């Protein structure tokens, strides 16, 4: 079991005072259980400066926590501070967690993750999974229908021939679905360069494919899109990842970051996460804020403001392990 204290600060500075702003934020994590681990939100709240005039929380279409707020006063700066405490523990969904084979992630044991790594070649062929998702029976099932929506193109992830070509290298006939997905993840990690500021949210996925570089949201989009071209269901995951400093060095304040990865639906196992930026199966170092079809569904903060001319954005994240008994 691992418990984290997370502080996420988003700061907008305007060249001239803004008179009004309407905003929506995905900054509060959700409690949930996957095949690999459980995530329990112990505490989560947001502070906004200057104070808001309207504030309310809702669940979006995917069950993510969404905040809406307005600021109806002149302001030169908006500072949004999200504080949360989250506990991560091995999943109780499967008896596999009691198996003798164990995978050690940092100081925690995640047997299901070890099983995924060692038994990936025993999962069903990817074509069979695609057929199940697109069968007539699936159209009549509410659960399957909700999963099938993640097979479709989305605003940030169009169906591109280049994505299909990328996937076809790894999704050869009758290959086990998890094994193929792991190879795709490794291929993106190997063939694409992580280059901060090489892209922004407006950069088309076709440019990422052409230049072979980007950041975590690009690589998540790549993997999600490639899986969808094979008729599989994949969703975009938004959250945080813990940053571990080199041996002997002190972790810097704000060194952690918002992160994005991919999740694939496997009928026999459920949703399985893959992180192509780091070439790993997420366990205790990833915190989920929410998921959707792509970045647009779970943008950390979005909105409009009036006046203010140009704006400068600064973001910092601190993610610290804490001892619950000490608190």
Coordinates of C-alpha atoms in Angstrom, one line a residue:
X1 CA 0.0 0.0 0.0
X2 CA 1.2 3.5 -0.9
X3 CA -0.3 6.8 0.2
X4 CA 0.4 10.1 -1.7
X5 CA -0.1 13.7 -0.8
X6 CA -0.5 15.7 -4.1
X7 CA -0.5 19.4 -4.7
X8 CA -1.2 20.7 -8.2
X9 CA -0.9 24.4 -8.8
X10 CA -2.1 26.1 -12.0
X11 CA -1.4 29.8 -12.3
X12 CA -2.6 32.1 -15.0
X13 CA -1.0 35.6 -15.2
X14 CA -2.6 38.3 -17.5
X15 CA -0.9 41.2 -19.1
X16 CA -3.9 43.3 -18.3
X17 CA -6.7 42.7 -15.8
X18 CA -9.4 40.2 -16.8
X19 CA -12.9 41.2 -15.9
X20 CA -14.6 37.8 -16.1
X21 CA -13.8 34.1 -16.5
X22 CA -15.7 30.9 -16.8
X23 CA -13.8 27.7 -16.1
X24 CA -14.0 23.9 -15.8
X25 CA -11.4 21.7 -14.1
X26 CA -10.6 18.0 -13.9
X27 CA -8.3 18.2 -10.9
X28 CA -9.9 15.9 -8.3
X29 CA -9.1 12.2 -8.5
X30 CA -11.7 9.4 -8.5
X31 CA -11.8 6.3 -6.3
X32 CA -11.8 3.2 -8.4
X33 CA -10.6 -0.4 -8.8
X34 CA -8.9 -2.0 -11.8
X35 CA -7.5 -5.4 -12.4
X36 CA -4.1 -4.3 -11.2
X37 CA -4.7 -1.9 -8.3
X38 CA -7.2 0.1 -6.2
X39 CA -7.2 3.8 -5.9
X40 CA -8.9 5.3 -2.8
X41 CA -9.3 9.1 -2.4
X42 CA -8.9 10.0 1.2
X43 CA -9.3 13.7 0.8
X44 CA -9.5 16.2 -2.1
X45 CA -10.3 19.8 -2.3
X46 CA -9.5 22.9 -4.5
X47 CA -8.6 26.5 -3.5
X48 CA -9.1 29.3 -6.1
X49 CA -7.6 32.8 -5.9
X50 CA -9.2 35.2 -6.2
X51 CA -12.3 33.7 -4.7
X52 CA -15.0 32.3 -7.0
X53 CA -18.5 33.7 -7.5
X54 CA -20.1 30.4 -8.6
X55 CA -18.8 27.0 -7.8
X56 CA -20.2 23.5 -8.2
X57 CA -19.1 20.0 -8.8
X58 CA -20.6 17.3 -11.1
X59 CA -19.8 13.9 -12.6
X60 CA -19.3 14.0 -16.3
X61 CA -20.4 11.3 -18.8
X62 CA -17.5 9.1 -17.8
X63 CA -17.9 9.5 -14.1
X64 CA -15.0 11.9 -13.6
X65 CA -15.2 14.6 -11.1
X66 CA -15.6 18.0 -12.7
X67 CA -15.5 21.5 -11.1
X68 CA -17.2 24.5 -12.6
X69 CA -16.4 28.0 -11.3
X70 CA -16.6 31.6 -12.4
X71 CA -14.7 34.7 -11.3
X72 CA -16.7 37.9 -11.9
X73 CA -14.3 40.5 -10.6
X74 CA -11.2 42.2 -12.1
X75 CA -8.2 40.0 -11.6
X76 CA -4.6 39.9 -12.9
X77 CA -3.9 36.4 -11.8
X78 CA -5.8 33.2 -11.2
X79 CA -4.3 30.5 -9.0
X80 CA -5.9 27.1 -8.7
X81 CA -4.5 24.8 -6.0
X82 CA -5.7 21.2 -5.9
X83 CA -4.8 19.2 -2.8
X84 CA -5.5 15.6 -2.5
X85 CA -4.5 12.5 -0.6
X86 CA -4.8 9.1 -2.3
X87 CA -4.0 5.6 -1.3
X88 CA -2.9 2.9 -3.8
X89 CA -3.1 -0.8 -3.0
X90 CA -3.0 -4.1 -4.9
X91 CA -6.3 -5.0 -6.5
X92 CA -8.7 -7.5 -4.9
X93 CA -10.5 -8.1 -8.2
X94 CA -8.5 -11.3 -9.1
X95 CA -7.2 -14.4 -7.4
X96 CA -4.1 -13.8 -9.4
X97 CA -2.9 -11.5 -6.7
X98 CA -2.5 -14.5 -4.4
X99 CA -0.3 -16.3 -6.9
X100 CA 3.3 -17.1 -6.0
X101 CA 4.7 -15.0 -8.9
X102 CA 5.1 -11.4 -7.8
X103 CA 6.2 -8.2 -9.4
X104 CA 7.9 -5.7 -7.2
X105 CA 7.2 -2.0 -8.0
X106 CA 9.3 0.3 -5.8
X107 CA 8.6 -1.2 -2.3
X108 CA 5.1 -2.6 -3.0
X109 CA 4.2 -6.0 -4.4
X110 CA 1.8 -6.1 -7.3
X111 CA 1.3 -9.7 -8.3
X112 CA -1.3 -9.0 -11.0
X113 CA 1.2 -6.8 -12.8
X114 CA 3.7 -9.6 -12.8
X115 CA 1.1 -11.9 -14.1
X116 CA 0.4 -9.5 -17.0
X117 CA 4.1 -9.4 -17.9
X118 CA 4.6 -13.2 -17.7
X119 CA 1.2 -14.4 -19.1
X120 CA 0.6 -11.8 -21.8
X121 CA 1.1 -14.5 -24.5
X122 CA -1.8 -16.5 -23.0
X123 CA -4.5 -13.9 -23.5
X124 CA -7.0 -14.2 -26.3
X125 CA -6.0 -13.2 -29.9
X126 CA -6.7 -9.6 -30.6
X127 CA -9.0 -10.4 -33.5
X128 CA -11.3 -12.3 -31.2
X129 CA -11.5 -9.3 -28.8
X130 CA -12.4 -7.0 -31.7
X131 CA -15.1 -9.5 -32.9
X132 CA -16.6 -9.6 -29.4
X133 CA -16.7 -5.8 -29.2
X134 CA -18.4 -5.5 -32.6
X135 CA -20.8 -8.4 -32.4
X136 CA -24.6 -8.0 -32.5
X137 CA -24.8 -9.2 -28.8
X138 CA -22.5 -6.3 -27.8
X139 CA -24.9 -3.8 -29.4
X140 CA -27.6 -5.1 -27.1
X141 CA -25.5 -5.0 -23.9
X142 CA -25.3 -1.6 -22.1
X143 CA -21.9 -2.4 -20.6
X144 CA -20.5 -3.5 -24.0
X145 CA -22.1 -0.5 -25.7
X146 CA -20.3 1.8 -23.3
X147 CA -17.0 0.1 -23.9
X148 CA -17.5 0.2 -27.7
X149 CA -17.6 4.0 -27.8
X150 CA -13.8 3.8 -27.1
X151 CA -13.3 2.0 -30.4
X152 CA -14.3 5.1 -32.4
X153 CA -12.3 8.1 -33.6
X154 CA -12.4 11.2 -31.5
X155 CA -11.6 14.9 -32.0
X156 CA -7.9 14.6 -31.0
X157 CA -7.5 11.0 -32.3
X158 CA -8.8 10.7 -35.9
X159 CA -8.5 7.4 -37.7
X160 CA -5.3 7.8 -39.7
X161 CA -3.7 5.4 -42.1
X162 CA -0.4 6.1 -40.4
X163 CA -1.8 4.9 -37.1
X164 CA -3.1 1.7 -38.7
X165 CA 0.3 1.1 -40.3
X166 CA 2.0 1.6 -36.9
X167 CA -0.4 -0.9 -35.2
X168 CA 0.0 -3.5 -38.0
X169 CA 3.7 -4.0 -37.1
X170 CA 2.7 -5.5 -33.8
X171 CA -0.9 -6.8 -34.3
X172 CA -0.1 -9.7 -36.6
X173 CA -2.7 -12.4 -37.1
X174 CA -3.7 -14.4 -34.0
X175 CA -1.2 -12.6 -31.7
X176 CA -2.4 -12.5 -28.0
X177 CA -4.0 -9.1 -27.4
X178 CA -2.0 -8.1 -24.3
X179 CA 1.3 -9.3 -25.8
X180 CA 0.6 -7.2 -28.9
X181 CA -0.3 -4.2 -26.8
X182 CA 2.9 -4.5 -24.8
X183 CA 4.9 -4.6 -28.0
X184 CA 3.1 -1.5 -29.3
X185 CA 3.9 0.3 -26.1
X186 CA 7.5 -0.6 -26.3
X187 CA 7.7 0.4 -30.0
X188 CA 6.3 3.9 -29.2
X189 CA 8.8 4.2 -26.4
X190 CA 11.7 3.2 -28.6
X191 CA 10.8 4.9 -31.9
X192 CA 9.6 8.3 -30.6
X193 CA 11.6 10.8 -28.7
X194 CA 10.3 12.6 -25.6
X195 CA 11.0 16.3 -26.3
X196 CA 9.4 18.8 -23.9
X197 CA 7.7 21.7 -25.7
X198 CA 8.1 20.0 -29.1
X199 CA 4.3 20.0 -29.3
X200 CA 1.3 21.6 -27.8
X201 CA -2.3 20.6 -27.6
X202 CA -3.0 22.0 -31.0
X203 CA -0.3 19.9 -32.7
X204 CA -2.1 17.3 -35.0
X205 CA -1.3 13.7 -34.4
X206 CA -0.1 13.4 -38.0
X207 CA 2.7 15.8 -37.1
X208 CA 3.7 13.7 -34.1
X209 CA 3.9 10.7 -36.4
X210 CA 5.9 12.6 -39.0
X211 CA 8.5 14.1 -36.6
X212 CA 8.6 11.1 -34.3
X213 CA 8.7 13.3 -31.1
X214 CA 6.3 14.7 -28.6
X215 CA 5.3 14.5 -24.9
X216 CA 3.2 12.1 -22.8
X217 CA -0.2 13.2 -24.1
X218 CA 1.0 12.7 -27.7
X219 CA 2.2 9.2 -27.0
X220 CA -1.0 8.3 -25.2
X221 CA -2.9 9.6 -28.2
X222 CA -0.7 7.5 -30.5
X223 CA -1.3 4.3 -28.6
X224 CA -5.0 4.8 -28.1
X225 CA -5.4 5.7 -31.8
X226 CA -3.3 2.7 -33.0
X227 CA -5.4 0.3 -30.9
X228 CA -8.6 1.7 -32.2
X229 CA -7.6 1.1 -35.8
X230 CA -7.6 -2.6 -34.9
X231 CA -11.2 -2.5 -33.7
X232 CA -10.1 -2.5 -30.0
X233 CA -11.4 -0.3 -27.2
X234 CA -8.8 2.1 -25.8
X235 CA -9.3 5.2 -23.6
X236 CA -7.1 8.1 -22.7
X237 CA -6.0 8.3 -19.0
X238 CA -5.2 11.5 -17.3
X239 CA -3.4 11.8 -13.9
X240 CA 0.0 12.0 -12.3
X241 CA 3.2 10.0 -12.1
X242 CA 5.7 10.1 -9.3
X243 CA 9.1 11.4 -10.2
X244 CA 12.0 9.6 -8.5
X245 CA 15.3 11.6 -8.4
X246 CA 18.7 10.1 -9.2
X247 CA 20.5 8.3 -6.3
X248 CA 21.9 10.8 -3.9
X249 CA 19.9 13.8 -5.2
X250 CA 17.1 15.6 -3.5
X251 CA 13.7 15.7 -5.2
X252 CA 12.9 19.2 -6.4
X253 CA 9.7 21.0 -5.5
X254 CA 7.3 20.9 -8.4
X255 CA 9.4 18.2 -10.2
X256 CA 6.4 15.8 -10.6
X257 CA 4.1 16.3 -13.5
X258 CA 0.7 15.8 -14.9
X259 CA 0.8 12.6 -17.0
X260 CA -1.2 10.7 -19.6
X261 CA -1.2 7.1 -20.7
X262 CA -3.5 4.5 -22.3
X263 CA -5.9 1.8 -21.2
X264 CA -7.0 -1.2 -23.2
X265 CA -10.1 -3.2 -22.7
X266 CA -9.6 -7.0 -22.5
X267 CA -12.9 -8.9 -21.9
X268 CA -11.3 -11.6 -19.7
X269 CA -9.4 -9.0 -17.6
X270 CA -11.1 -5.6 -17.8
X271 CA -9.2 -2.4 -18.4
X272 CA -5.4 -2.8 -18.5
X273 CA -3.2 0.4 -18.4
X274 CA -0.1 0.9 -20.5
X275 CA 2.3 3.8 -20.2
X276 CA 4.1 4.3 -23.6
X277 CA 6.1 7.3 -22.4
X278 CA 7.9 5.1 -19.8
X279 CA 7.3 1.6 -21.3
X280 CA 5.7 0.2 -18.2
X281 CA 2.4 -1.2 -16.9
X282 CA 1.2 1.4 -14.3
X283 CA 0.8 0.3 -10.7
X284 CA 1.6 2.3 -7.6
X285 CA 3.3 5.3 -9.1
X286 CA 0.4 6.5 -11.2
X287 CA -2.6 8.4 -9.8
X288 CA -5.7 8.6 -12.0
X289 CA -7.7 11.9 -12.3
X290 CA -10.0 10.6 -15.0
X291 CA -10.4 9.2 -18.4
X292 CA -12.1 9.9 -21.7
X293 CA -11.9 9.5 -25.5
X294 CA -8.8 11.9 -25.6
X295 CA -7.3 14.9 -23.9
X296 CA -10.3 17.1 -24.7
X297 CA -12.5 15.1 -22.4
X298 CA -10.2 15.4 -19.3
X299 CA -8.3 18.7 -19.8
X300 CA -7.0 19.7 -16.4
X301 CA -8.3 23.3 -16.7
X302 CA -10.2 24.9 -19.6
X303 CA -12.4 28.0 -20.0
X304 CA -12.7 31.5 -21.4
X305 CA -11.9 34.9 -20.0
X306 CA -12.7 38.5 -21.0
X307 CA -10.1 41.2 -21.2
X308 CA -6.6 40.4 -19.8
X309 CA -4.9 40.5 -23.2
X310 CA -2.3 37.7 -23.3
X311 CA -1.9 35.2 -20.6
X312 CA 1.1 33.2 -19.2
X313 CA 0.6 29.7 -17.7
X314 CA 2.7 28.1 -15.0
X315 CA 2.0 24.6 -13.6
X316 CA 3.7 22.7 -10.8
X317 CA 3.0 19.4 -9.2
X318 CA 4.3 17.8 -6.0
X319 CA 3.6 14.2 -5.3
X320 CA 4.9 12.9 -2.0
X321 CA 4.7 9.5 -0.3
X322 CA 3.5 9.9 3.2
X323 CA 3.3 7.7 6.3
X324 CA -0.4 7.5 7.3
X325 CA 0.5 6.4 10.8
X326 CA 2.6 9.5 11.2
X327 CA -0.2 11.8 10.2

